[in-house]
mmCIF file of C-alpha atoms in Angstrom:
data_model
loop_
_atom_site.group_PDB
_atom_site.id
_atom_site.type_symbol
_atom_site.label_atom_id
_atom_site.label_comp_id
_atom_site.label_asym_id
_atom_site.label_seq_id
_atom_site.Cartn_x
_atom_site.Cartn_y
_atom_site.Cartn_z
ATOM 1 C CA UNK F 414 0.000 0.000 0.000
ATOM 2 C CA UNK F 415 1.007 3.626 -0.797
ATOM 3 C CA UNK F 416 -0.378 6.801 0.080
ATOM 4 C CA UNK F 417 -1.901 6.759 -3.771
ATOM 5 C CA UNK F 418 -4.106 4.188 -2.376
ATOM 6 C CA UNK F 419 -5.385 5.597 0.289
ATOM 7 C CA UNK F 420 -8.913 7.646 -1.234
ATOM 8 C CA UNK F 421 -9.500 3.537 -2.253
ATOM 9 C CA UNK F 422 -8.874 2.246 0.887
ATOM 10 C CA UNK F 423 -11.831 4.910 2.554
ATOM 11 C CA UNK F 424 -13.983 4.464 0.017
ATOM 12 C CA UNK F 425 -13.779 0.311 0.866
ATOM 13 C CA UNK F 426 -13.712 1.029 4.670
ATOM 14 C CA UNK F 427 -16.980 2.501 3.723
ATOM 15 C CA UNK F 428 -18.542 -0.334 2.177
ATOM 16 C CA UNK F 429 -18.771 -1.996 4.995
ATOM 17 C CA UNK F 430 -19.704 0.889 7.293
ATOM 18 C CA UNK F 431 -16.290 1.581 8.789
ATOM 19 C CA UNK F 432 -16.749 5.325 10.339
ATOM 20 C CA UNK F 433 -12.695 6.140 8.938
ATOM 21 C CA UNK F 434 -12.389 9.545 7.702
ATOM 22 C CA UNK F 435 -9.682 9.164 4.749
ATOM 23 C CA UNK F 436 -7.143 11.706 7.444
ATOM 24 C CA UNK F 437 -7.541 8.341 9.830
ATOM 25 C CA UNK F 438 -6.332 6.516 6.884
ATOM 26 C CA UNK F 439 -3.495 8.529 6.403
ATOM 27 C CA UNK F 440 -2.526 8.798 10.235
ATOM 28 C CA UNK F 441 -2.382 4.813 10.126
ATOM 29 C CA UNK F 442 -0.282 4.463 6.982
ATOM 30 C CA UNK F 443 2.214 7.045 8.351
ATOM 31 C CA UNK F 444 3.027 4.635 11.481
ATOM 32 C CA UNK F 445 2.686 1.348 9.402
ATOM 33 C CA UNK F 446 2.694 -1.058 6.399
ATOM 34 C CA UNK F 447 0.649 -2.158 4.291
ATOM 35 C CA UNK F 448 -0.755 -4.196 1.285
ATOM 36 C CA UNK F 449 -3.865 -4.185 -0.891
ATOM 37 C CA UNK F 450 -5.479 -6.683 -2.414
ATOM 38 C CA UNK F 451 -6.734 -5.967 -6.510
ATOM 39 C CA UNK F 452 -8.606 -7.231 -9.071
ATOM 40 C CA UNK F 453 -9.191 -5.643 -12.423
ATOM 41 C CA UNK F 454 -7.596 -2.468 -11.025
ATOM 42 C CA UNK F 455 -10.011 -1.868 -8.323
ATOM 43 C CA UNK F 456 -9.021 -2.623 -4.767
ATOM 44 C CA UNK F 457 -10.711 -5.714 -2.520
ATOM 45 C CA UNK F 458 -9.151 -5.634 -0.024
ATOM 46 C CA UNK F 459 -6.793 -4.290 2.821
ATOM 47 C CA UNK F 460 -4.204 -5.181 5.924
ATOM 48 C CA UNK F 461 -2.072 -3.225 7.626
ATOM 49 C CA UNK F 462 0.537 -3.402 10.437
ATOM 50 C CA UNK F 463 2.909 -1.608 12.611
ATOM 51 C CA UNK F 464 5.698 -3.236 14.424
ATOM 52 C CA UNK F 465 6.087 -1.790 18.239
ATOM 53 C CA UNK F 466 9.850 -2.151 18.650
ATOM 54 C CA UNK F 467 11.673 -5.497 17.838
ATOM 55 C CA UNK F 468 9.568 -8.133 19.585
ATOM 56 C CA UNK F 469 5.882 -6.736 19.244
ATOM 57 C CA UNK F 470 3.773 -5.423 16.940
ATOM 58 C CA UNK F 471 -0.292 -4.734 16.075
ATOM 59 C CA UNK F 472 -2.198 -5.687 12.871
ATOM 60 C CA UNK F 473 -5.718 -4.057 11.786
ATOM 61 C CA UNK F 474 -7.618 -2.197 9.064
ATOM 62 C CA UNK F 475 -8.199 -6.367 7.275
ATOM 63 C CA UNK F 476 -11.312 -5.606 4.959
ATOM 64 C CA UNK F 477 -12.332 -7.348 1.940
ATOM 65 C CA UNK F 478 -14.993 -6.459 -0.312
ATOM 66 C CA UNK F 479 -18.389 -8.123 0.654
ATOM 67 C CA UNK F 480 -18.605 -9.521 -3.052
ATOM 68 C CA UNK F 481 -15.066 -11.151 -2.716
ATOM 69 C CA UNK F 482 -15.401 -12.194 0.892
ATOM 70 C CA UNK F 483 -15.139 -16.472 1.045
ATOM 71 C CA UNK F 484 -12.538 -16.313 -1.471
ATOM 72 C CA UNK F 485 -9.339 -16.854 0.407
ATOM 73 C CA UNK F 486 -8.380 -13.155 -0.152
ATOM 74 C CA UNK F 487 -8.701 -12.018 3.967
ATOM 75 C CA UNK F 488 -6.357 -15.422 4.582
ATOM 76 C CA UNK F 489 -3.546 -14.320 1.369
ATOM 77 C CA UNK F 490 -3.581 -10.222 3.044
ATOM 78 C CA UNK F 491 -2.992 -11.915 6.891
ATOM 79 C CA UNK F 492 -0.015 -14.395 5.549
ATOM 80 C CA UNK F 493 1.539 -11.195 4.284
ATOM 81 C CA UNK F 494 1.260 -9.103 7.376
ATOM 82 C CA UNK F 495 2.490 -11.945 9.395
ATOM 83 C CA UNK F 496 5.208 -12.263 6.875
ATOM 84 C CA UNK F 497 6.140 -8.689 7.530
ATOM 85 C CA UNK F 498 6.126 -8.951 10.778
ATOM 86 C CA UNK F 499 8.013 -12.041 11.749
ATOM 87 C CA UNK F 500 8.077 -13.676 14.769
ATOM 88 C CA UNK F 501 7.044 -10.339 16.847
ATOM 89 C CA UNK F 502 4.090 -10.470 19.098
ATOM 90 C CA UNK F 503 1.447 -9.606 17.358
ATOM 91 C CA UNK F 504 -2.286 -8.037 18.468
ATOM 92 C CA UNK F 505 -5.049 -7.348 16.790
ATOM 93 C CA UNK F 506 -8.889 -7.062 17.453
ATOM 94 C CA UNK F 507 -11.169 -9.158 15.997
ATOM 95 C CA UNK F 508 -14.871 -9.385 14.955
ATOM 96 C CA UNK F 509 -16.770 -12.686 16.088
ATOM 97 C CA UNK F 510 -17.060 -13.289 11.797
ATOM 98 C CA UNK F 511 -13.011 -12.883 11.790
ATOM 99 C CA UNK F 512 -12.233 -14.705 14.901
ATOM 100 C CA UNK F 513 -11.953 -18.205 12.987
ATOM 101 C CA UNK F 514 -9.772 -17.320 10.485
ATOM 102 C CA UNK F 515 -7.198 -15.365 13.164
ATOM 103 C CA UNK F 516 -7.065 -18.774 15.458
ATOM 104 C CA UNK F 517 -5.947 -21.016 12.093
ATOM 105 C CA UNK F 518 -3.114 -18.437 12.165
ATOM 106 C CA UNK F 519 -2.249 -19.180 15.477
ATOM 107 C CA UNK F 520 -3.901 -16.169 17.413
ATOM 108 C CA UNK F 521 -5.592 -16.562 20.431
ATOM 109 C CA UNK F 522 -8.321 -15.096 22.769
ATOM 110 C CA UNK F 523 -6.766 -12.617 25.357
ATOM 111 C CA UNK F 524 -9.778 -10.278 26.243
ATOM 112 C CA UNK F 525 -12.580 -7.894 25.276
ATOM 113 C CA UNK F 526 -12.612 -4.728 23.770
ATOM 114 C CA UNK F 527 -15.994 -2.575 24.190
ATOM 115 C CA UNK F 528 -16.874 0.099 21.594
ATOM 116 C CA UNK F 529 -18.456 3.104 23.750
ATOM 117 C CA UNK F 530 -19.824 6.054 21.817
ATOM 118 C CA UNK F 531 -21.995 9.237 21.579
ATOM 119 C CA UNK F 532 -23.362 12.467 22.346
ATOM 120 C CA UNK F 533 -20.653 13.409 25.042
ATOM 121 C CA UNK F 534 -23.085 14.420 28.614
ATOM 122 C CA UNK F 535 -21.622 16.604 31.082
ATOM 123 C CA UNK F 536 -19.721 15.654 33.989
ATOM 124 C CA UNK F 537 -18.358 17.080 36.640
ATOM 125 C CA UNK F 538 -14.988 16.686 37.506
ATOM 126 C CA UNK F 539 -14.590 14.301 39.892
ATOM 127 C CA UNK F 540 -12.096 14.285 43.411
ATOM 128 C CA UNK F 541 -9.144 13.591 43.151
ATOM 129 C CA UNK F 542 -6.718 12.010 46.493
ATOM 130 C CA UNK F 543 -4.303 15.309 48.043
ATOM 131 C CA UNK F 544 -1.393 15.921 45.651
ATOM 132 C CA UNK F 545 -3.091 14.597 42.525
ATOM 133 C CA UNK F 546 -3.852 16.995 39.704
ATOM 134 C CA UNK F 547 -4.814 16.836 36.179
ATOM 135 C CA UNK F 548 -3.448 19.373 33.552
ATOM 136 C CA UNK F 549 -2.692 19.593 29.746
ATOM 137 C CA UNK F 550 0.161 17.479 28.668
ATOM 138 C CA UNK F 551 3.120 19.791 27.855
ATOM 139 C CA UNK F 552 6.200 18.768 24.919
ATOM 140 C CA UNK F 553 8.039 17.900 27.949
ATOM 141 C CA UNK F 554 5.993 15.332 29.035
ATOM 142 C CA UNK F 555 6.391 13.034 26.125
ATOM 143 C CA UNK F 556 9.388 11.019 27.213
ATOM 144 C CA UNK F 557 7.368 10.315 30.486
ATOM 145 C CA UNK F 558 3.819 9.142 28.838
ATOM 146 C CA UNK F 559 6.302 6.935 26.233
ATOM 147 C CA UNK F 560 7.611 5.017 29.214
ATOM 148 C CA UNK F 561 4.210 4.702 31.104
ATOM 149 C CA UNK F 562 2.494 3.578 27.981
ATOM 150 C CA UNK F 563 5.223 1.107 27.850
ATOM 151 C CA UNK F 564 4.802 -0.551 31.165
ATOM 152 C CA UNK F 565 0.875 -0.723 31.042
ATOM 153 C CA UNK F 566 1.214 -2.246 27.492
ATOM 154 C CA UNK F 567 4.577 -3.937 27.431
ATOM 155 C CA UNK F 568 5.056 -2.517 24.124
ATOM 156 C CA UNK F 569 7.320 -0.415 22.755
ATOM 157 C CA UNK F 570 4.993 2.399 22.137
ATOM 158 C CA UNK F 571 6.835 5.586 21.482
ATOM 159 C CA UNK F 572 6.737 5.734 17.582
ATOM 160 C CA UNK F 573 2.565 5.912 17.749
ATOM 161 C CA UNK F 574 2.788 8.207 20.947
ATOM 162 C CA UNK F 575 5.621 10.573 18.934
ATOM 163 C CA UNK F 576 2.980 10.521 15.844
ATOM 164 C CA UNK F 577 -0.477 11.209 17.810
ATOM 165 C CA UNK F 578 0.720 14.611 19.962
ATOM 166 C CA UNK F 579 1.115 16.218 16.509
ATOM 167 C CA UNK F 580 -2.781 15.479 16.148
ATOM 168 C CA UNK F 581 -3.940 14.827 19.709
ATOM 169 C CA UNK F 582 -4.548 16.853 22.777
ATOM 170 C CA UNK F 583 -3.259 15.054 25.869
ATOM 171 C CA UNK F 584 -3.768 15.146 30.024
ATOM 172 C CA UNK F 585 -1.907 14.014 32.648
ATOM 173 C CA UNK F 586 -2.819 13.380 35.747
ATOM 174 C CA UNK F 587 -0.059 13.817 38.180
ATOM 175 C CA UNK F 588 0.772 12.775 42.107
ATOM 176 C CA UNK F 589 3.106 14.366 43.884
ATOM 177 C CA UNK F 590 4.552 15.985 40.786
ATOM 178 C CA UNK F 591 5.102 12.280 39.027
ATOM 179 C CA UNK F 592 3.057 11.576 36.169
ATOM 180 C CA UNK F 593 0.649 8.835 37.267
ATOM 181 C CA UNK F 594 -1.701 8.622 34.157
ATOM 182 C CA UNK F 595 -2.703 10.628 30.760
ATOM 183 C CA UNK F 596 -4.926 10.359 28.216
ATOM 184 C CA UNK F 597 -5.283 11.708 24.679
ATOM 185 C CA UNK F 598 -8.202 13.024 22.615
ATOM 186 C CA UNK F 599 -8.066 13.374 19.053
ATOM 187 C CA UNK F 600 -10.228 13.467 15.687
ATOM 188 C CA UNK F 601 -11.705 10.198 14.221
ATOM 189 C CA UNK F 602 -14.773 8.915 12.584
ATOM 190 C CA UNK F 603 -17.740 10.913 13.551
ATOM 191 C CA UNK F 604 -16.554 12.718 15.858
ATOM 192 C CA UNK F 605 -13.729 12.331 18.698
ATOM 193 C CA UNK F 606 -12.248 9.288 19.796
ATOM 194 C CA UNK F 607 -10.582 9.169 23.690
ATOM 195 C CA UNK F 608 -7.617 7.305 23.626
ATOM 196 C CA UNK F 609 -5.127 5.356 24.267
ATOM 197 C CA UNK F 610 -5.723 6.094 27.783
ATOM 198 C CA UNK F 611 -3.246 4.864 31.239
ATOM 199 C CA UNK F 612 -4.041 5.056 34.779
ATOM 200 C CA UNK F 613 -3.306 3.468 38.265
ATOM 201 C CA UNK F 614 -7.137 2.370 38.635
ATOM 202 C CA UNK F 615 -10.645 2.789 37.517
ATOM 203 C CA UNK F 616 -11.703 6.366 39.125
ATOM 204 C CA UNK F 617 -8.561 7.580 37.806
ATOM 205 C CA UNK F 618 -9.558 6.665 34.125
ATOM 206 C CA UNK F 619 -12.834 8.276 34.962
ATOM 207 C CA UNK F 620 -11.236 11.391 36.025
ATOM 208 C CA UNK F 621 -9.373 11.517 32.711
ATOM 209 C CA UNK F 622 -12.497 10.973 31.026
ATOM 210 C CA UNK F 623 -14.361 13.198 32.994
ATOM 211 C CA UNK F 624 -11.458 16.013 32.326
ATOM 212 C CA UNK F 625 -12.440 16.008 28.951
ATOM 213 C CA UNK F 626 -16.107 16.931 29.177
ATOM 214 C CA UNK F 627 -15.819 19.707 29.828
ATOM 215 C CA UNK F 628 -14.534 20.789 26.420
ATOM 216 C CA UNK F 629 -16.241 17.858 24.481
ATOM 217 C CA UNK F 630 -20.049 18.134 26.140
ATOM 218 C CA UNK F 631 -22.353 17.926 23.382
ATOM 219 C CA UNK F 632 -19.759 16.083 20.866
ATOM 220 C CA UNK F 633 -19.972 12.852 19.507
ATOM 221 C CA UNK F 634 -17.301 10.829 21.296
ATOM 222 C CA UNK F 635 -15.956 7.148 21.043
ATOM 223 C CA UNK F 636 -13.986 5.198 23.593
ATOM 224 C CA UNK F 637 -12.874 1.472 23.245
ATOM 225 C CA UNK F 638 -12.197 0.272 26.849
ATOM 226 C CA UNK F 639 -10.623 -3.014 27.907
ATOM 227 C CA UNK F 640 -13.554 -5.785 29.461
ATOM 228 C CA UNK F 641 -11.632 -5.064 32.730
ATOM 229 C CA UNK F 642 -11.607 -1.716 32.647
ATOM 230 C CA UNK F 643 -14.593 -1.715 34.935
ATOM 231 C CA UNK F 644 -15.987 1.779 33.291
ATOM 232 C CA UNK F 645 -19.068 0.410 31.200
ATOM 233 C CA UNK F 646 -22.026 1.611 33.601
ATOM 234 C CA UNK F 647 -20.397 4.843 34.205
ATOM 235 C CA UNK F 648 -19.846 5.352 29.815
ATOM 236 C CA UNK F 649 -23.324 4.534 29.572
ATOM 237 C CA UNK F 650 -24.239 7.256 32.259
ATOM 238 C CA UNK F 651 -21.928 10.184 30.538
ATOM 239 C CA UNK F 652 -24.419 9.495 27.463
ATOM 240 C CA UNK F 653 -21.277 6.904 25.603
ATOM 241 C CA UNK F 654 -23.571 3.405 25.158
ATOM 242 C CA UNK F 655 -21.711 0.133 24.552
ATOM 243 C CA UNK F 656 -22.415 -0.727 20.875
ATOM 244 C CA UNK F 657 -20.181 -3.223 19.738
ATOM 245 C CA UNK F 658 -17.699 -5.543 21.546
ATOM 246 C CA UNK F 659 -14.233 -6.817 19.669
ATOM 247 C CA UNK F 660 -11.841 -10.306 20.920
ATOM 248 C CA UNK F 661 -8.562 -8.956 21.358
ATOM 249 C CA UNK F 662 -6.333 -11.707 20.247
ATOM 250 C CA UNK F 663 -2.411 -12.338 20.103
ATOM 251 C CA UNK F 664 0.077 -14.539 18.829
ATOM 252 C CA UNK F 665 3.437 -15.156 19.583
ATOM 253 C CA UNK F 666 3.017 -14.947 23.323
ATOM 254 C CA UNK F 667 1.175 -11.554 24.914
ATOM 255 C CA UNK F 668 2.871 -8.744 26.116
ATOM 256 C CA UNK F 669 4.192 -8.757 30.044
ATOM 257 C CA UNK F 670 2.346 -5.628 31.145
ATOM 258 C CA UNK F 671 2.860 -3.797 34.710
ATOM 259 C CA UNK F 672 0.243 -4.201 36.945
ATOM 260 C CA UNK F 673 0.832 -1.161 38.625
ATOM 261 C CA UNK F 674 -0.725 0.408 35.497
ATOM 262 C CA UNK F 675 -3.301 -0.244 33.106
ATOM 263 C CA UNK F 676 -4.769 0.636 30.064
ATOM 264 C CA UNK F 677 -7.805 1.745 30.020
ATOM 265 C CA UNK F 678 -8.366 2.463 26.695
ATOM 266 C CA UNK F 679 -6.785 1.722 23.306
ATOM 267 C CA UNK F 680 -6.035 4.180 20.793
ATOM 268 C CA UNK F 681 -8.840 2.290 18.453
ATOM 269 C CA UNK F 682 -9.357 -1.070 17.270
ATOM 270 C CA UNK F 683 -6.434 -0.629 14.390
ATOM 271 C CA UNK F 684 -3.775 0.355 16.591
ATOM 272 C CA UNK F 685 -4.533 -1.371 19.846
#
C-alpha cells in the first residue's frame, strides 16, 4: 500500500460501514505497512501493520470487499502481514465473523474490547486524592507518557505516541509531581475518539475521562475500553452506550504488562 491508495482504501472502509475519515487513513499508513489486495484495477481488499519495537507489533484495518469475501483473499492479506512482521508479538482485534480465520493463524483469545460512543453528557470533575492533579500534557511530558504507555502495554509504544501529539490533545494526571496517568483526545470517525488512555485504577480513568467533558459536552465521542476496565455503567451514564464488543487476540506470546498500570483504553481497534 502507498499513500496513492489511500482515497480507495476509505472508500472500501466505507462499504462496509467503517466510520474512517480518509485523514484516519493517512494517520495509520504514516506509522505502518501495508498491502492491498486488486482485481481488475479496483481494490478488494486491505491489511495493515505496525511493528512496536523489535519483539511486538499490532495488525488491523483487514477488509475485503463483501462480493469477494469467502474467497481466500482475507487469509492471502494476513499471511503477508504476518510475513512482515516475523516472529514479533502480534495483536489485533477481531470481529466474532473474523475470529476463525485469526485462530488457524495461530492467534488466540486474550480479552474484550468494548466500543463506547456518543453524544458526550456533562460531567463534573470528579475528586481527586491530596497531591493529585490533572493538567494539559506539555512537549516535555512526552518522554514520560512513552515510558508509562510502555509498562501498562509492554510494548514499545513511542513511535505511535511521537505521531499522535502532533494530532492529539493530551492530560496528565499527576501525584506528587510524578506523572501517574494521561490520556489523549483526538479526531476520528464521527466525531472524537478518547484514547489510548493509562491510569493506576478505575476512578482515575474516569477522572481523565471526565477532564475532557468539559470541552467535548455535546460532541460525539468514542472510547474502546478493555472488558476489565470496569468503566461500562459509568460510559453509559456520561451518554457513551456500549455498541459493539471486539476479541482482542495475540500470537506469539502476549505482552508482560505492569500491573501497577493499566490501560484503560486503546487508541482504536487498528492500533490497539
Amino acid at each position: 500500500m502507498n499513500g496513492n491508495d489511500l482515497p480507495a482504501a476509505h472508500a472500501l472502509s466505507q462499504t462496509v460501514r467503517w466510520p474512517h475519515r480518509l485523514e484516519d487513513w493517512q494517520f495509520v499508513h504514516r506509522l505502518g505497512t501495508g498491502f492491498v489486495a486488486e482485481e481488475g484495477g479496483a481494490m478488494i481488499g486491505t491489511a495493515l501493520c505496525w511493528k512496536q519495537g523489535d519483539a511486538q507489533a499490532s495488525l488491523g484495518m483487514i477488509i475485503v470487499s463483501p462480493e469477494h469475501q469467502g474467497k481466500g483473499i482475507g487469509r492471502e492479506l494476513m499471511n503477508r502481514v504476518l510475513e512482515e512482521l516475523g516472529g514479533r508479538c502480534t495483536l489485533l482485534i477481531a470481529t466474532p465473523a473474523g475470529q476463525p480465520l485469526y485462530e488457524r493463524l495461530g492467534f488466540v483469545a486474550t480479552g474484550t474490547i468494548h466500543q463506547h460512543q456518543g453524544t458526550m453528557a456533562s460531567i463534573a470533575p470528579l475528586a481527586l486524592a491530596s497531591g493529585e492533579n490533572i493538567r494539559l500534557a506539555e512537549p516535555a511530558d512526552i518522554a514520560k507518557i512513552i515510558a508509562l504507555a510502555n509498562r501498562a502495554t509492554g510494548m514499545s509504544r513511542d513511535a505511535l505516541l511521537k505521531q499522535l501529539v502532533s494530532v492529539a490533545e493530551g492530560a496528565v494526571l499527576e501525584r506528587h509531581g510524578e506523572l501517574a496517568g494521561f490520556s489523549f483526545i483526538r479526531r476520528f470517525g464521527r466525531g472524537h475518539i478518547i484514547g489510548p488512555m493509562v491510569a493506576t485504577d478505575s476512578e482515575r480513568a474516569k477522572a481523565l475521562i471526565a477532564h475532557w467533558s468539559s470541552a467535548y459536552a455535546g460532541s460525539f465521542v468514542r472510547v474502546d475500553v478493555t472488558g476489565t476496565s470496569g468503566l461500562g455503567a459509568w460510559l453509559t451514564e456520561a451518554g457513551l452506550v456500549q455498541v459493539d464488543t471486539g476479541v482482542a487476540m495475540a500470537r506469539n506470546g502476549a505482552p508482560h504488562q505492569d500491573e501497577a498500570v493499566k490501560q484503560f483504553a486503546i487508541a482504536n481497534q487498528a492500533l490497539c
